[in-house]
Coordinates of C-alpha atoms in Angstrom, one line a residue:
X189 CA 0.0 0.0 -0.1
X190 CA 1.1 3.5 -0.5
X191 CA 2.9 5.3 2.1
X192 CA 2.7 9.0 3.1
X193 CA 5.9 11.0 3.2
X194 CA 5.9 14.1 5.4
X195 CA 7.9 17.2 5.1
X196 CA 8.1 19.6 8.0
X197 CA 10.2 22.7 8.3
X198 CA 11.6 24.1 11.5
X199 CA 14.4 26.5 12.4
X200 CA 17.8 25.0 12.5
X201 CA 19.9 26.1 15.6
X202 CA 23.6 25.8 14.9
X203 CA 25.6 24.3 17.7
X204 CA 27.5 26.5 20.0
X205 CA 30.5 27.9 18.2
X206 CA 29.2 26.9 14.9
X207 CA 30.2 29.3 12.0
X208 CA 27.2 30.9 10.3
X209 CA 28.9 33.4 8.0
X210 CA 28.5 32.4 4.5
X211 CA 32.0 33.3 3.3
X212 CA 33.3 31.1 6.2
X213 CA 31.2 28.0 5.8
X214 CA 31.6 27.7 2.0
X215 CA 33.4 24.5 1.2
X216 CA 35.7 23.9 -1.8
X217 CA 33.5 23.2 -4.9
X218 CA 36.7 22.1 -6.6
X219 CA 36.9 19.1 -4.4
X220 CA 37.1 16.2 -6.9
X221 CA 34.6 13.5 -7.3
X222 CA 36.6 10.6 -8.8
X223 CA 35.0 9.0 -11.7
X224 CA 36.0 5.4 -10.6
X225 CA 36.1 4.9 -6.9
X226 CA 37.8 1.7 -5.2
X227 CA 35.5 -1.1 -4.3
X228 CA 36.0 -0.3 -0.6
X229 CA 34.4 3.1 -1.0
X230 CA 31.6 1.9 -3.3
X231 CA 30.2 -1.1 -1.5
X232 CA 29.6 0.6 1.8
X233 CA 28.0 -1.9 4.3
X234 CA 24.9 -2.8 2.2
X235 CA 26.2 -5.3 -0.4
X236 CA 24.3 -8.2 1.0
X237 CA 21.1 -6.5 2.1
X238 CA 17.6 -7.5 1.7
X239 CA 15.5 -8.2 -1.5
X240 CA 13.2 -6.2 -3.6
X241 CA 9.6 -6.7 -2.5
X242 CA 6.6 -7.7 -4.6
X243 CA 6.9 -11.4 -4.6
X244 CA 5.1 -12.6 -1.5
X245 CA 7.1 -15.8 -1.2
X246 CA 10.4 -13.8 -1.5
X247 CA 9.4 -11.6 1.4
X248 CA 9.0 -14.5 3.7
X249 CA 12.8 -15.6 3.4
X250 CA 14.2 -12.1 3.1
X251 CA 16.3 -10.6 5.8
X252 CA 17.6 -7.2 4.6
X253 CA 20.6 -5.9 6.2
X254 CA 20.3 -2.6 8.0
X255 CA 21.2 0.3 5.7
X256 CA 24.0 2.5 6.8
X257 CA 23.1 5.2 9.2
X258 CA 24.3 8.7 8.7
X259 CA 27.1 8.1 11.2
X260 CA 28.3 5.0 9.3
X261 CA 28.6 7.1 6.2
X262 CA 31.4 9.3 7.4
X263 CA 33.9 7.4 5.2
X264 CA 32.2 8.5 2.0
X265 CA 34.2 10.6 -0.4
X266 CA 33.6 14.2 -0.9
X267 CA 30.3 15.0 -2.7
X268 CA 29.0 11.5 -2.4
X269 CA 26.3 12.6 0.0
X270 CA 25.3 15.4 -2.4
X271 CA 25.3 12.9 -5.3
X272 CA 22.8 10.8 -3.4
X273 CA 20.2 13.5 -3.7
X274 CA 21.3 15.6 -6.7
X275 CA 23.4 15.4 -9.8
X276 CA 24.0 19.2 -9.9
X277 CA 22.6 22.5 -9.5
X278 CA 22.3 24.8 -12.4
X279 CA 21.8 28.6 -12.9
X280 CA 20.2 29.3 -16.3
X281 CA 20.1 33.0 -17.4
X282 CA 19.1 34.9 -20.6
X283 CA 21.8 36.4 -22.7
X284 CA 20.9 38.8 -25.5
X285 CA 23.3 37.3 -27.9
X286 CA 23.1 33.7 -27.0
X287 CA 19.7 33.3 -25.6
X288 CA 19.2 30.9 -22.7
X289 CA 22.7 29.8 -21.3
X290 CA 23.9 27.7 -18.3
X291 CA 25.8 30.3 -16.3
X292 CA 26.8 28.2 -13.5
X293 CA 26.9 24.4 -12.5
X294 CA 27.5 23.3 -9.0
X295 CA 29.6 21.5 -8.0
X296 CA 32.0 22.4 -10.8
X297 CA 33.1 18.8 -11.4
X298 CA 29.5 17.8 -12.3
X299 CA 29.5 16.4 -15.8
X300 CA 26.8 17.3 -18.4
X301 CA 27.0 16.8 -22.1
X302 CA 26.4 19.7 -24.5
X303 CA 23.2 18.1 -25.5
X304 CA 22.1 17.8 -21.8
X305 CA 23.0 21.5 -21.3
X306 CA 20.9 22.5 -24.3
X307 CA 17.9 20.6 -23.0
X308 CA 18.3 22.2 -19.5
X309 CA 18.5 25.6 -21.1
X310 CA 15.4 25.5 -23.1
X311 CA 13.3 23.5 -20.5
X312 CA 14.2 25.8 -17.8
X313 CA 12.4 28.9 -19.2
X314 CA 8.6 29.1 -19.9
X315 CA 7.6 29.7 -23.5
X316 CA 7.4 33.4 -24.4
X317 CA 3.6 33.0 -24.8
X318 CA 3.1 32.0 -21.2
X319 CA 3.7 35.4 -19.8
X320 CA 5.1 34.1 -16.4
X321 CA 5.7 37.4 -14.5
X322 CA 7.1 37.0 -10.9
X323 CA 8.2 33.5 -9.6
X324 CA 7.2 30.3 -11.2
X325 CA 8.0 26.7 -10.2
X326 CA 7.6 23.7 -12.5
X327 CA 9.6 20.5 -13.4
X328 CA 10.7 18.7 -16.5
X329 CA 12.2 15.3 -17.4
X330 CA 14.8 14.7 -20.1
X331 CA 17.0 11.7 -21.4
X332 CA 20.5 11.4 -20.3
X333 CA 22.9 11.2 -23.1
X334 CA 23.6 7.6 -24.0
X335 CA 26.9 5.9 -23.3
X336 CA 27.4 7.6 -20.0
X337 CA 28.4 5.6 -17.0
X338 CA 25.9 5.4 -14.1
X339 CA 27.9 6.7 -11.0
X340 CA 25.8 5.5 -8.3
X341 CA 27.5 3.6 -5.5
X342 CA 26.3 0.2 -4.6
X343 CA 24.7 1.5 -1.3
X344 CA 22.6 3.8 -3.4
X345 CA 21.5 1.0 -5.6
X346 CA 20.5 -0.9 -2.3
X347 CA 18.4 2.0 -1.3
X348 CA 16.6 2.2 -4.6
X349 CA 15.7 -1.5 -4.3
X350 CA 13.9 -0.8 -1.0
X351 CA 11.7 1.8 -2.6
X352 CA 8.2 1.2 -3.9
X353 CA 8.4 0.6 -7.7
X354 CA 6.8 4.1 -8.6
X355 CA 9.7 5.8 -6.8
X356 CA 12.6 3.9 -8.2
X357 CA 15.0 5.8 -10.2
X358 CA 15.2 5.6 -14.0
X359 CA 18.9 5.6 -14.9
X360 CA 18.1 6.9 -18.5
X361 CA 16.5 10.1 -17.3
X362 CA 17.1 13.2 -15.1
X363 CA 14.4 15.4 -13.5
X364 CA 14.8 19.1 -13.5
X365 CA 13.2 21.2 -10.7
X366 CA 12.8 24.8 -11.7
X367 CA 12.4 28.0 -9.8
X368 CA 12.1 30.8 -12.5
X369 CA 12.0 34.5 -11.8
X370 CA 10.9 37.2 -14.3
X371 CA 10.6 40.7 -13.0
X372 CA 10.9 44.2 -14.7
X373 CA 14.5 45.7 -14.4
X374 CA 15.1 48.9 -16.3
X375 CA 18.7 48.6 -15.7
X376 CA 19.0 45.6 -18.1
X377 CA 18.8 46.1 -22.0
X378 CA 16.0 43.5 -22.2
X379 CA 14.1 45.4 -19.6
X380 CA 13.5 42.2 -17.5
X381 CA 15.5 40.1 -15.1
X382 CA 15.1 36.5 -16.3
X383 CA 16.8 33.5 -14.4
X384 CA 16.0 30.0 -13.4
X385 CA 17.6 28.0 -10.4
X386 CA 17.4 24.3 -11.5
X387 CA 18.0 21.1 -9.4
X388 CA 19.1 18.1 -11.6
X389 CA 18.3 14.9 -9.9
X390 CA 17.5 11.2 -10.7
X391 CA 15.0 11.3 -7.7
X392 CA 11.2 11.8 -8.6
X393 CA 10.7 13.7 -5.2
X394 CA 8.7 16.4 -6.7
X395 CA 7.3 17.9 -3.5
X396 CA 10.6 17.7 -1.6
X397 CA 12.5 19.7 -4.2
X398 CA 9.7 22.0 -4.8
X399 CA 9.6 22.9 -0.9
X400 CA 13.4 23.1 -1.0
X401 CA 13.5 25.6 -3.9
X402 CA 10.8 27.7 -2.3
X403 CA 13.1 28.1 0.7
X404 CA 16.5 28.8 -1.1
X405 CA 15.7 30.2 -4.5
X406 CA 14.3 33.7 -3.4
X407 CA 17.4 34.2 -1.2
X408 CA 19.7 33.0 -3.9
X409 CA 18.5 35.7 -6.4
X410 CA 19.4 38.3 -3.7
X411 CA 22.8 36.8 -2.5
X412 CA 24.1 35.0 -5.6
X413 CA 26.9 32.5 -5.6
X414 CA 28.2 32.4 -2.1
X415 CA 24.7 31.5 -0.9
X416 CA 24.5 28.6 -3.5
X417 CA 27.9 27.2 -2.4
X418 CA 26.6 27.2 1.2
X419 CA 23.4 25.4 0.0
X420 CA 25.5 22.7 -1.8
X421 CA 27.6 22.4 1.3
X422 CA 24.7 21.7 3.5
X423 CA 23.3 19.1 1.1
X424 CA 26.6 17.3 1.1
X425 CA 26.1 16.8 4.9
X426 CA 22.6 15.2 4.4
X427 CA 22.3 11.6 5.3
X428 CA 21.6 9.1 2.4
X429 CA 17.8 8.8 1.5
X430 CA 17.1 5.6 3.3
X431 CA 13.6 4.3 2.7
X432 CA 11.5 4.1 5.7
X433 CA 13.7 6.4 8.0
X434 CA 12.9 9.8 9.3
X435 CA 15.7 12.0 8.0
X436 CA 16.6 15.6 9.1
X437 CA 17.9 17.6 6.2
X438 CA 19.3 21.0 7.3
X439 CA 19.2 23.6 4.7
X440 CA 20.3 27.2 5.3
X441 CA 19.0 27.5 8.8
X442 CA 16.0 25.3 8.4
X443 CA 15.5 21.6 8.9
X444 CA 13.3 19.6 6.6
X445 CA 11.9 16.4 8.3
X446 CA 11.5 13.8 5.7
X447 CA 10.5 10.1 5.5
X448 CA 10.8 8.3 2.3
X449 CA 8.4 5.4 1.6
X450 CA 9.7 1.9 2.0
X451 CA 8.7 -1.3 0.0
X452 CA 7.5 -2.9 3.2
X453 CA 5.5 -0.1 4.6
X454 CA 2.0 -0.6 5.7
X455 CA -0.4 2.2 5.0
X456 CA -0.1 5.3 7.1
X457 CA -2.3 8.4 7.4
X458 CA -3.4 9.4 3.8
X459 CA -3.8 13.1 5.1
X460 CA -0.2 14.0 5.4
X461 CA 1.6 15.9 2.6
X462 CA 4.2 14.1 0.6
X463 CA 7.4 14.4 -0.9
X464 CA 6.6 12.9 -4.3
X465 CA 3.0 13.8 -5.1
X466 CA 1.3 16.7 -6.5
X467 CA -2.2 18.0 -5.5
X468 CA -4.2 15.5 -7.3
X469 CA -7.7 17.1 -7.1
X470 CA -6.4 20.6 -8.0
X471 CA -4.8 19.2 -11.2
X472 CA -7.8 17.0 -12.3
X473 CA -10.4 19.7 -11.3
X474 CA -10.8 21.2 -14.9
X475 CA -11.5 17.6 -16.2
X476 CA -12.6 15.6 -13.1
X477 CA -15.8 14.4 -14.8
X478 CA -13.5 12.3 -17.0
X479 CA -11.0 10.9 -14.5
X480 CA -12.0 7.4 -14.9
X481 CA -11.4 7.6 -18.7
X482 CA -8.0 9.4 -18.1
X483 CA -7.1 6.5 -15.6
X484 CA -7.8 3.9 -18.5
X485 CA -5.8 5.9 -21.0
X486 CA -2.7 6.1 -18.7
X487 CA -3.0 2.5 -17.7
X488 CA -3.1 1.4 -21.3
X489 CA -0.1 3.6 -22.2
X490 CA -2.0 5.6 -24.7
X491 CA -0.3 8.7 -26.3
X492 CA -1.6 11.8 -24.3
X493 CA -1.0 15.6 -24.8
X494 CA -1.7 18.0 -21.9
X495 CA -2.0 21.5 -23.4
X496 CA -1.8 24.1 -20.7
X497 CA -1.2 27.9 -20.4
X498 CA 2.0 27.7 -18.3
X499 CA 4.8 25.0 -17.4
X500 CA 3.5 24.9 -13.8
X501 CA 0.1 23.7 -15.0
X502 CA 1.4 21.3 -17.7
X503 CA 4.0 19.6 -15.4
X504 CA 1.6 19.2 -12.4
X505 CA -1.0 17.7 -14.6
X506 CA 1.4 15.3 -16.3
X507 CA 2.8 14.1 -13.0
X508 CA -0.8 13.7 -11.7
X509 CA -1.7 11.6 -14.7
X510 CA 1.4 9.4 -14.1
X511 CA 0.5 9.0 -10.5
X512 CA -3.1 7.9 -10.9
X513 CA -2.1 4.3 -11.6
X514 CA 0.0 4.0 -8.6
X515 CA 1.1 1.5 -7.2
X516 CA 1.7 0.4 -10.7
X517 CA 4.7 2.2 -12.3
X518 CA 4.1 4.1 -15.4
X519 CA 6.6 2.4 -17.7
X520 CA 6.4 4.6 -20.9
X521 CA 8.2 8.1 -21.2
X522 CA 6.5 11.2 -19.9
X523 CA 7.7 14.8 -20.1
X524 CA 6.0 17.2 -17.7
X525 CA 7.1 20.1 -19.8
X526 CA 8.0 19.7 -23.5
X527 CA 9.2 22.4 -25.9
X528 CA 9.9 22.7 -29.7
X529 CA 13.6 22.8 -28.8
X530 CA 13.6 19.4 -27.0
X531 CA 15.9 17.0 -28.7
X532 CA 13.1 14.4 -29.1
X533 CA 10.9 17.0 -30.8
X534 CA 11.0 15.4 -34.2
X535 CA 10.8 11.9 -32.8
X536 CA 7.6 12.7 -31.0
X537 CA 5.9 14.9 -33.6
X538 CA 6.4 13.0 -36.7
X539 CA 3.4 12.0 -38.8
X540 CA 5.1 9.2 -40.6
X541 CA 4.3 6.8 -37.7
X542 CA 1.7 6.4 -34.9
X543 CA 2.3 8.6 -31.9
X544 CA 4.5 6.9 -29.3
X545 CA 3.4 5.8 -25.9
X546 CA 4.2 9.1 -24.1
X547 CA 2.5 11.9 -22.0
X548 CA 3.6 15.2 -23.0
X549 CA 2.9 18.6 -21.3
X550 CA 3.2 21.5 -23.7
X551 CA 2.4 25.3 -23.6
X552 CA 3.4 26.6 -27.0
X553 CA 0.4 27.2 -29.4
X554 CA 2.5 25.7 -32.2
X555 CA 1.7 22.1 -30.7
X556 CA -2.0 22.6 -31.3
X557 CA -1.3 22.2 -35.0
X558 CA 1.8 20.0 -34.7
X559 CA 0.1 17.3 -32.5
X560 CA -3.4 17.6 -34.0
X561 CA -3.1 14.0 -35.2
X562 CA -2.6 12.6 -31.6
X563 CA -5.5 10.5 -30.6
X564 CA -6.1 12.0 -27.0
X565 CA -5.6 15.6 -25.9
X566 CA -6.3 17.3 -22.8
X567 CA -6.8 21.0 -22.8
X568 CA -6.7 22.8 -19.4
X569 CA -7.0 26.4 -18.5
X570 CA -5.4 28.0 -15.5
X571 CA -5.5 25.7 -12.4
X572 CA -7.0 27.5 -9.5
X573 CA -8.3 26.3 -6.2
X574 CA -11.9 25.0 -6.9
X575 CA -14.4 27.3 -5.3
X576 CA -17.5 26.2 -7.2
X577 CA -18.8 23.0 -8.7
X578 CA -17.2 22.6 -12.3
X579 CA -19.8 22.2 -15.0
X580 CA -20.3 18.9 -16.7
X581 CA -18.3 19.0 -20.0
X582 CA -18.6 16.4 -22.6
X583 CA -15.8 14.6 -24.4
X584 CA -15.0 16.7 -27.4
X585 CA -14.1 15.6 -31.0
X586 CA -10.5 16.0 -32.1
X587 CA -11.5 18.0 -35.1
X588 CA -12.8 20.8 -32.8
X589 CA -9.3 21.4 -31.4
X590 CA -7.8 24.0 -33.6
X591 CA -5.7 26.2 -31.4
X592 CA -4.3 26.2 -27.9
X593 CA -7.1 28.7 -27.0
X594 CA -9.8 26.1 -27.5
X595 CA -12.1 25.4 -24.7
X596 CA -10.8 23.3 -21.8
X597 CA -11.7 19.6 -22.0
X598 CA -10.7 16.2 -23.2
X599 CA -10.4 15.8 -26.9
X600 CA -10.5 12.2 -28.1
X601 CA -12.7 9.5 -29.8
X602 CA -11.8 6.9 -27.1
X603 CA -14.5 4.9 -25.8
X604 CA -14.0 3.7 -22.1
X605 CA -14.1 0.1 -21.4
X606 CA -15.7 0.5 -17.9
X607 CA -19.0 2.2 -17.1
X608 CA -18.8 5.5 -15.5
X609 CA -18.5 5.7 -11.6
X610 CA -21.0 8.2 -10.8
X611 CA -20.4 7.9 -7.0
X612 CA -16.9 9.3 -7.0
X613 CA -18.0 12.4 -9.0
X614 CA -20.9 12.9 -6.6
X615 CA -18.5 12.7 -3.7
X616 CA -16.1 15.2 -5.0
X617 CA -18.9 17.6 -6.1
X618 CA -20.3 17.5 -2.7
X619 CA -16.9 18.3 -1.3
X620 CA -16.8 21.4 -3.4
X621 CA -20.2 22.5 -2.3
X622 CA -19.1 21.9 1.4
X623 CA -15.9 23.7 0.8
X624 CA -13.9 20.7 1.8
X625 CA -10.1 21.4 1.7
X626 CA -8.4 20.5 -1.5
X627 CA -5.9 18.3 0.4
X628 CA -9.0 16.1 1.7
X629 CA -10.4 16.1 -1.8
X630 CA -7.0 14.7 -3.1
X631 CA -7.0 12.1 -0.6
X632 CA -10.4 10.9 -1.8
X633 CA -9.3 10.9 -5.3
X634 CA -6.0 9.2 -4.6
X635 CA -7.7 6.5 -2.7
X636 CA -10.3 5.9 -5.4
X637 CA -7.4 5.6 -8.0
X638 CA -5.6 3.2 -5.6
X639 CA -8.5 1.0 -5.1
X640 CA -9.3 1.0 -8.8
X641 CA -5.8 0.0 -9.8
X642 CA -5.5 -2.6 -7.1
X643 CA -8.9 -4.3 -8.1
X644 CA -7.4 -4.3 -11.7
X645 CA -4.1 -5.8 -10.8
X646 CA -4.9 -8.3 -8.2
X647 CA -6.1 -10.9 -10.6
X648 CA -2.9 -10.5 -12.5
X649 CA -0.9 -10.8 -9.3
X650 CA -2.8 -14.0 -8.4
X651 CA -2.3 -15.7 -11.8
X652 CA 1.4 -14.7 -12.0
X653 CA 2.1 -16.2 -8.6
X654 CA 0.6 -19.5 -9.8
X655 CA 3.5 -19.5 -12.6
X656 CA 5.9 -20.2 -9.6
X657 CA 7.1 -23.8 -9.4
X658 CA 6.3 -25.6 -6.0
X659 CA 9.1 -25.7 -3.4
X660 CA 9.2 -29.5 -3.6
X661 CA 10.5 -29.1 -7.3
X662 CA 13.6 -27.5 -6.0
X663 CA 16.5 -29.9 -5.9
X664 CA 20.0 -28.8 -4.6
X665 CA 21.6 -31.1 -7.3
X666 CA 19.6 -29.6 -10.2
X667 CA 19.5 -26.1 -11.6
X668 CA 16.6 -24.0 -10.2
X669 CA 13.3 -24.8 -12.1
X670 CA 12.0 -22.2 -14.6
X671 CA 8.8 -20.3 -14.3
X672 CA 6.0 -21.3 -16.4
X673 CA 5.1 -19.2 -19.3
X674 CA 2.4 -16.5 -19.1
X675 CA -0.6 -17.6 -21.2
X676 CA -3.1 -14.9 -22.0
X677 CA -6.0 -17.4 -22.5
X678 CA -5.3 -19.2 -19.2
X679 CA -5.3 -16.0 -17.4
X680 CA -8.7 -14.9 -19.0
X681 CA -10.2 -18.0 -17.8
X682 CA -9.4 -17.2 -14.2
X683 CA -11.2 -13.8 -14.4
X684 CA -14.7 -15.5 -14.4
X685 CA -14.3 -16.7 -10.8
X686 CA -11.5 -14.5 -9.4
X687 CA -11.7 -11.3 -11.5
X688 CA -11.9 -7.6 -10.5
X689 CA -15.6 -8.1 -9.5
X690 CA -14.4 -9.5 -6.2
X691 CA -13.1 -6.2 -5.1
X692 CA -14.7 -3.5 -7.4
X693 CA -18.4 -2.9 -8.0
X694 CA -17.8 -1.2 -11.4
X695 CA -19.4 -2.9 -14.5
X696 CA -18.2 -2.8 -18.0
X697 CA -15.9 -4.7 -20.4
X698 CA -13.1 -5.8 -17.9
X699 CA -12.1 -8.4 -20.3
X700 CA -11.6 -5.9 -23.2
X701 CA -9.5 -3.7 -20.8
X702 CA -7.3 -6.6 -19.8
X703 CA -6.6 -7.6 -23.5
X704 CA -5.7 -4.1 -24.3
X705 CA -3.4 -3.8 -21.2
X706 CA -1.5 -6.9 -22.0
X707 CA -0.3 -5.3 -25.2
X708 CA 0.9 -2.0 -23.3
X709 CA 4.3 -0.9 -22.2
X710 CA 3.0 -0.8 -18.6
X711 CA 2.2 -4.6 -18.5
X712 CA 5.5 -5.4 -20.1
X713 CA 7.4 -3.3 -17.4
X714 CA 5.3 -4.8 -14.5
X715 CA 5.6 -8.4 -15.8
X716 CA 9.4 -8.1 -16.2
X717 CA 9.6 -6.9 -12.8
X718 CA 7.5 -9.6 -11.2
X719 CA 9.5 -12.2 -13.3
X720 CA 12.8 -10.9 -12.0
X721 CA 11.6 -11.1 -8.4
X722 CA 10.3 -14.7 -8.7
X723 CA 13.4 -15.9 -10.6
X724 CA 15.6 -14.3 -7.8
X725 CA 13.2 -16.0 -5.2
X726 CA 13.9 -19.5 -7.0
X727 CA 17.6 -18.9 -6.8
X728 CA 17.4 -17.9 -3.1
X729 CA 15.4 -21.1 -2.3
X730 CA 18.0 -23.1 -4.3
X731 CA 20.7 -21.7 -2.0
X732 CA 18.7 -22.7 1.0
X733 CA 18.3 -26.2 -0.3
X734 CA 22.1 -26.5 -0.8
X735 CA 22.7 -25.3 2.7
X736 CA 20.5 -27.9 4.2
X737 CA 22.7 -30.6 2.5
X738 CA 25.7 -32.3 4.1
X739 CA 28.1 -31.0 1.4
X740 CA 31.2 -32.3 3.1
X741 CA 29.8 -35.8 3.2
X742 CA 29.0 -35.5 -0.5
X743 CA 32.4 -34.5 -1.4
X744 CA 33.9 -37.5 0.3
X745 CA 31.9 -39.8 -1.9
X746 CA 33.1 -38.1 -5.1
X747 CA 36.2 -37.4 -7.1
X748 CA 38.5 -34.5 -6.6
X749 CA 37.6 -33.2 -9.9
X750 CA 33.8 -33.3 -9.0
X751 CA 34.6 -31.8 -5.7
X752 CA 36.5 -28.9 -7.2
X753 CA 33.6 -28.3 -9.7
X754 CA 31.2 -28.1 -6.8
X755 CA 33.3 -25.6 -4.8
X756 CA 33.5 -23.3 -8.0
X757 CA 29.8 -23.5 -8.4
X758 CA 29.2 -22.7 -4.9
X759 CA 31.4 -19.8 -5.0
X760 CA 29.7 -18.5 -8.0
X761 CA 26.3 -18.8 -6.1
X762 CA 27.7 -16.6 -3.4
X763 CA 28.9 -14.1 -6.0
X764 CA 25.5 -14.2 -7.6
X765 CA 23.7 -13.5 -4.4
X766 CA 25.9 -10.5 -3.7
X767 CA 25.7 -9.2 -7.2
X768 CA 22.0 -9.5 -7.8
X769 CA 21.0 -8.8 -4.1
X770 CA 19.1 -12.1 -3.8
X771 CA 16.6 -12.4 -1.0
X772 CA 18.6 -14.6 1.1
X773 CA 19.1 -14.7 4.9
X774 CA 22.5 -13.6 6.1
X775 CA 22.7 -16.8 8.1
X776 CA 22.1 -18.9 4.9
X777 CA 25.2 -17.1 3.2
X778 CA 27.4 -17.7 6.3
X779 CA 26.4 -21.4 6.4
X780 CA 27.2 -21.9 2.7
X781 CA 30.5 -20.2 3.1
X782 CA 31.2 -22.5 6.0
X783 CA 30.4 -25.5 3.8
X784 CA 32.8 -24.2 1.1
X785 CA 35.6 -23.7 3.7
X786 CA 35.1 -27.1 5.1
X787 CA 35.1 -28.9 1.7
X788 CA 38.3 -27.1 0.8
X789 CA 40.1 -27.9 4.0
X790 CA 39.5 -31.5 3.3
X791 CA 41.4 -31.3 -0.1
X792 CA 45.1 -31.6 -0.7
X793 CA 47.2 -28.5 0.1
X794 CA 47.9 -27.5 -3.5
X795 CA 44.2 -27.5 -4.3
X796 CA 43.4 -25.6 -1.1
X797 CA 45.7 -22.8 -2.1
X798 CA 44.1 -22.5 -5.7
X799 CA 40.6 -22.8 -4.4
X800 CA 41.0 -20.2 -1.6
X801 CA 42.2 -17.7 -4.1
X802 CA 39.7 -18.4 -6.8
X803 CA 36.3 -16.5 -6.9
X804 CA 37.3 -14.1 -4.2
X805 CA 37.2 -11.1 -6.3

């Protein structure tokens, strides 16, 4: 179940004698961050920690090691702590000759390719037609340049495994969190001060970084570089983002109290603000009569365009759409803010092939014509706090969408598989009439989406669990058995007695919805993840079976060649368990290592020397 993640801010009181002068507390931003670190620095203490969740059977035998506490991370290299949260901080300004340009990158050793810098430049400024005077916050997402090494340490990979699937990092993408300021300034030739402070991160913690920017950006625009160096220094003292732990993150005199969700969390109060979620009801309010249809479109990975008046509205709406199928992970691409300068512009707007499975958020009127051939378009106006009951708006035909100024609504010819749930609409309407807080409305809407998604996915989970071989089929002397193949027809037969009707009262063509879903990228991503979990579980059970055998007695009954072969295979098993983070108890690994040592000690001295050195690196 989904877990809430709370952020609280309180003043940070420095310890007695602590230096508070910015010029004195700046750290050296030239401190190197080596591209290749020795293994002893990379591994931390989490190499053999617990397994990813999701497979019920795997969870039973998993015994995750405790992640490193902040005090245990003191041996990390300079900027390792910073890198656990952010890749870098950029300042993007406007140059009369060059246009948008990256003025500053912190820390200076952070690497961005020219293509990545260009994307950041154009995505960090609203389109000229947006007319964003004052301060604006939004986010974007862009592809990392291919061929670049992933620099995460092993202990960060471990932390990622313990997160819910919808919060896991995607190493192919970066998020950009923007605080843009545009104010009149007669001293400048252009007549306006235009600048963006941008946080580049692999983490999808939208609300956390939005809150952080709201605290630091206004002060940065007043104090400039010395302040930003001090901010980076603060972040480099943060503990790593350990799932499930309450963390205190000091930032320029304040402390943000944060708890990131963990895979094994039970459900906590749904009324708390979160680090990764947007205000769901506020985003869907302009089109909330169609929320169930939008849920289907996102579930099926259909191409969707959100046309909005500003990057703030487009990015929040796209993020709301992606989150509406939680706890399922949206496995296709999504761009909260997309411009005509984006490096994938031609790829996503071509008419020579069908639109790809992607959700785009746009603000430029040019897209109304360029993306007119897309099958599903959401047009929204300014998102405001709902003070009155929205009017019932019918789904509009695509031919009626001619410009970005067209009336708000959903433009599509899609016919939903499920009958409309009138109860949720009435409940939300009643909330507006009674002036229920938008946070409470979002809780109701999120719970509705969660229950709808779970009703849909439970039959699939149940069927996929049946593909797992029985434990009695696992023999220590044979390779682990394979999972049975997923058969669509067999799955469909299970729906008659164990379908979504057991947990949902919605009527409609559930069979048709499942058939469509099984062809979607979201099913492919979900099934690959479950397949990996169950395969790892089988490997773990195979290790358990080996440990329960008297391997020393077996070696005494076989030749030296067979015994050496067994030792090498067992060593490979241990390396695999460490490399793939198999859900194996620590005691099991220790017991297997003891078996290996006992077998080796029973062999001649020359073989002992060779085997003790083999497979240790």
